[in-house]
Amino acid sequence: MVILLFSACGEDFIPKPKGYNRIDLPDHEFESLDMDLPYSFEHSSHLQIEPDSFNLEEKNWINLHYTSLNARVHLTYKAIEGKKENLKSYLDDALNLTFKHQIKAYGIDEGIVRTPTGYTGLVAELSGEVPTQFQFFVTDSTQHFLRGALYFRTAVKNDSLAPIIEYIKTDMMHLINTVEFD
């Protein structure tokens, strides 16, 4: 007993640094959206497309569900119908939905996007403990308006999710650059 007591007090304890779970992300692979919608794009082949269950009246709203990453990108579509007041309303809604996170966000980085097909969009990257870290919209300014927002179903801190967020942002930038409106 005495030998055990003295041998246990040999070295000083050094705490180990905090570690994060290892996240193995698949390679980026894309396929065309195969649905009867007023828009199309290339999306990750590592996700499932689901109809939106939040607003059943909106038949053109879908979710891009990354099941293995516990993330969803919620896509909402609105027809502008050539009315400037509709475009203004949709732009205001998109910007308000982004800026309502200012209370918790450390920062919001915005960038205007011009797609290869000539559409205009806005990408907003939010940092901090916010429920959505990436939001965007793409429009042709006369007929179509598509908005997307990334959500996670987890209580994990966003710094732990950073590799997944970056992975999905790459996928969403590909989606934005390949969007086509009918």
Coordinates of C-alpha atoms in Angstrom, one line a residue:
M1 CA 0.0 0.0 0.0
V2 CA 2.8 2.4 0.9
I3 CA 4.7 1.6 -2.4
L4 CA 1.5 2.3 -4.4
L5 CA 1.0 5.6 -2.6
F6 CA 4.5 6.8 -3.4
S7 CA 4.5 5.6 -7.0
A8 CA 1.3 7.5 -7.7
C9 CA 2.9 10.8 -6.8
G10 CA 5.7 10.6 -9.3
E11 CA 5.0 13.1 -12.1
D12 CA 3.3 16.4 -12.3
F13 CA -0.1 16.4 -14.1
I14 CA -0.2 18.2 -17.4
P15 CA -3.7 18.8 -18.8
K16 CA -4.2 17.9 -22.4
P17 CA -5.5 20.5 -24.8
K18 CA -9.1 20.4 -25.9
G19 CA -9.6 18.4 -29.1
Y20 CA -12.4 18.3 -31.6
N21 CA -14.0 15.3 -33.3
R22 CA -12.5 14.3 -36.5
I23 CA -14.7 15.1 -39.5
D24 CA -14.2 13.2 -42.7
L25 CA -15.9 15.1 -45.5
P26 CA -16.6 13.6 -48.9
D27 CA -15.1 14.9 -52.1
H28 CA -17.3 17.5 -53.9
E29 CA -19.5 15.7 -56.5
F30 CA -22.4 17.4 -58.2
E31 CA -25.5 16.3 -60.1
S32 CA -28.3 18.2 -61.8
L33 CA -31.6 18.8 -60.0
D34 CA -34.2 16.5 -61.4
M35 CA -37.5 18.1 -60.3
D36 CA -40.3 20.0 -62.0
L37 CA -39.5 23.4 -60.5
P38 CA -39.2 26.9 -62.1
Y39 CA -35.4 26.7 -61.4
S40 CA -32.7 24.2 -61.8
F41 CA -29.1 23.9 -60.6
E42 CA -26.3 21.4 -59.8
H43 CA -26.2 20.2 -56.3
S44 CA -24.1 17.9 -54.2
S45 CA -24.6 14.2 -54.8
H46 CA -24.2 13.8 -51.0
L47 CA -27.5 15.2 -50.0
Q48 CA -31.2 14.3 -50.2
I49 CA -33.7 16.7 -51.6
E50 CA -36.9 17.0 -49.6
P51 CA -40.1 19.0 -50.0
D52 CA -40.4 21.8 -47.6
S53 CA -42.6 20.9 -44.6
F54 CA -42.7 24.4 -43.0
N55 CA -45.1 26.0 -45.6
L56 CA -47.0 23.3 -47.5
E57 CA -48.6 25.9 -49.7
E58 CA -45.3 26.8 -51.3
K59 CA -44.8 23.9 -53.8
N60 CA -41.4 25.4 -55.1
W61 CA -39.7 25.4 -51.7
I62 CA -37.3 22.5 -51.0
N63 CA -34.7 21.5 -48.5
L64 CA -31.3 20.2 -49.3
H65 CA -30.6 17.7 -46.5
Y66 CA -27.0 16.7 -45.7
T67 CA -28.0 13.7 -43.6
S68 CA -24.5 12.7 -42.7
L69 CA -23.6 16.3 -41.6
N70 CA -26.9 17.0 -39.8
A71 CA -27.4 20.1 -41.9
R72 CA -30.1 21.5 -44.2
V73 CA -30.2 24.3 -46.7
H74 CA -33.7 25.7 -46.9
L75 CA -34.5 27.0 -50.4
T76 CA -37.4 29.3 -51.0
Y77 CA -38.6 30.5 -54.4
K78 CA -40.9 33.4 -55.3
A79 CA -42.1 34.5 -58.7
I80 CA -41.5 38.3 -59.3
E81 CA -44.0 38.4 -62.2
G82 CA -42.3 41.5 -63.6
K83 CA -43.4 43.7 -60.7
K84 CA -40.8 45.9 -59.1
E85 CA -42.7 46.0 -55.9
N86 CA -42.5 42.2 -55.6
L87 CA -38.7 42.3 -56.2
K88 CA -38.4 45.0 -53.5
S89 CA -40.5 43.0 -51.1
Y90 CA -38.4 39.9 -51.6
L91 CA -35.1 41.7 -51.3
D92 CA -36.3 43.4 -48.1
D93 CA -37.4 40.1 -46.6
A94 CA -34.1 38.4 -47.5
L95 CA -32.0 41.3 -46.0
N96 CA -34.2 41.5 -42.9
L97 CA -33.9 37.7 -42.3
T98 CA -30.1 38.1 -42.5
F99 CA -29.8 41.2 -40.4
K100 CA -32.1 39.9 -37.6
H101 CA -29.1 37.8 -36.6
Q102 CA -26.9 40.9 -35.9
I103 CA -27.7 40.6 -32.2
K104 CA -25.7 37.3 -31.9
A105 CA -23.4 37.6 -34.9
Y106 CA -19.8 38.7 -34.4
G107 CA -19.9 39.9 -38.0
I108 CA -21.8 39.6 -41.3
D109 CA -19.7 39.5 -44.5
E110 CA -21.7 40.2 -47.6
G111 CA -20.7 39.9 -51.2
I112 CA -22.5 40.6 -54.5
V113 CA -22.4 37.7 -56.9
R114 CA -22.8 37.7 -60.7
T115 CA -23.4 34.2 -62.1
P116 CA -22.1 33.0 -65.4
T117 CA -25.6 33.2 -66.8
G118 CA -25.9 36.9 -65.8
Y119 CA -28.0 36.6 -62.7
T120 CA -27.3 38.7 -59.7
G121 CA -27.2 37.6 -56.1
L122 CA -26.0 38.3 -52.6
V123 CA -24.0 36.0 -50.3
A124 CA -24.0 36.6 -46.6
E125 CA -21.6 34.8 -44.2
L126 CA -22.4 35.2 -40.6
S127 CA -19.9 34.5 -37.8
G128 CA -20.7 33.8 -34.2
E129 CA -23.2 31.6 -32.4
V130 CA -26.0 32.2 -35.0
P131 CA -28.6 29.7 -36.2
T132 CA -27.6 30.2 -39.8
Q133 CA -24.1 30.8 -40.9
F134 CA -24.6 31.2 -44.6
Q135 CA -27.4 32.8 -46.6
F136 CA -27.8 33.8 -50.2
F137 CA -30.2 34.8 -52.9
V138 CA -30.1 34.8 -56.7
T139 CA -32.5 36.6 -59.0
D140 CA -32.9 37.6 -62.6
S141 CA -34.6 40.8 -61.3
T142 CA -37.8 40.4 -63.4
Q143 CA -39.3 36.9 -63.0
H144 CA -37.5 34.7 -60.4
F145 CA -36.1 35.0 -56.9
L146 CA -34.4 32.1 -55.1
R147 CA -33.2 32.3 -51.5
G148 CA -31.2 29.8 -49.4
A149 CA -30.2 29.5 -45.8
L150 CA -28.0 26.9 -44.1
Y151 CA -29.2 25.4 -40.8
F152 CA -27.8 22.8 -38.4
R153 CA -29.8 20.6 -36.1
T154 CA -27.2 20.5 -33.4
A155 CA -26.1 22.4 -30.2
V156 CA -22.5 22.2 -31.2
K157 CA -20.6 25.5 -31.2
N158 CA -20.0 27.0 -34.7
D159 CA -16.2 26.8 -34.3
S160 CA -16.5 23.1 -34.2
L161 CA -18.7 23.1 -37.3
A162 CA -16.3 25.3 -39.2
P163 CA -15.0 22.6 -41.6
I164 CA -18.6 21.5 -42.4
I165 CA -19.7 25.1 -42.9
E166 CA -16.9 25.7 -45.3
Y167 CA -17.7 22.4 -47.2
I168 CA -21.3 23.4 -47.6
K169 CA -20.5 26.9 -48.6
T170 CA -18.4 25.5 -51.4
D171 CA -21.4 23.4 -52.5
M172 CA -23.7 26.4 -52.3
M173 CA -21.4 28.6 -54.4
H174 CA -21.5 25.9 -57.0
L175 CA -25.3 25.8 -56.8
I176 CA -25.4 29.7 -57.2
N177 CA -23.1 29.6 -60.2
T178 CA -25.2 26.9 -62.0
V179 CA -28.7 28.1 -61.2
E180 CA -31.0 28.4 -64.2
F181 CA -34.5 29.9 -64.2
D182 CA -37.2 28.6 -66.6

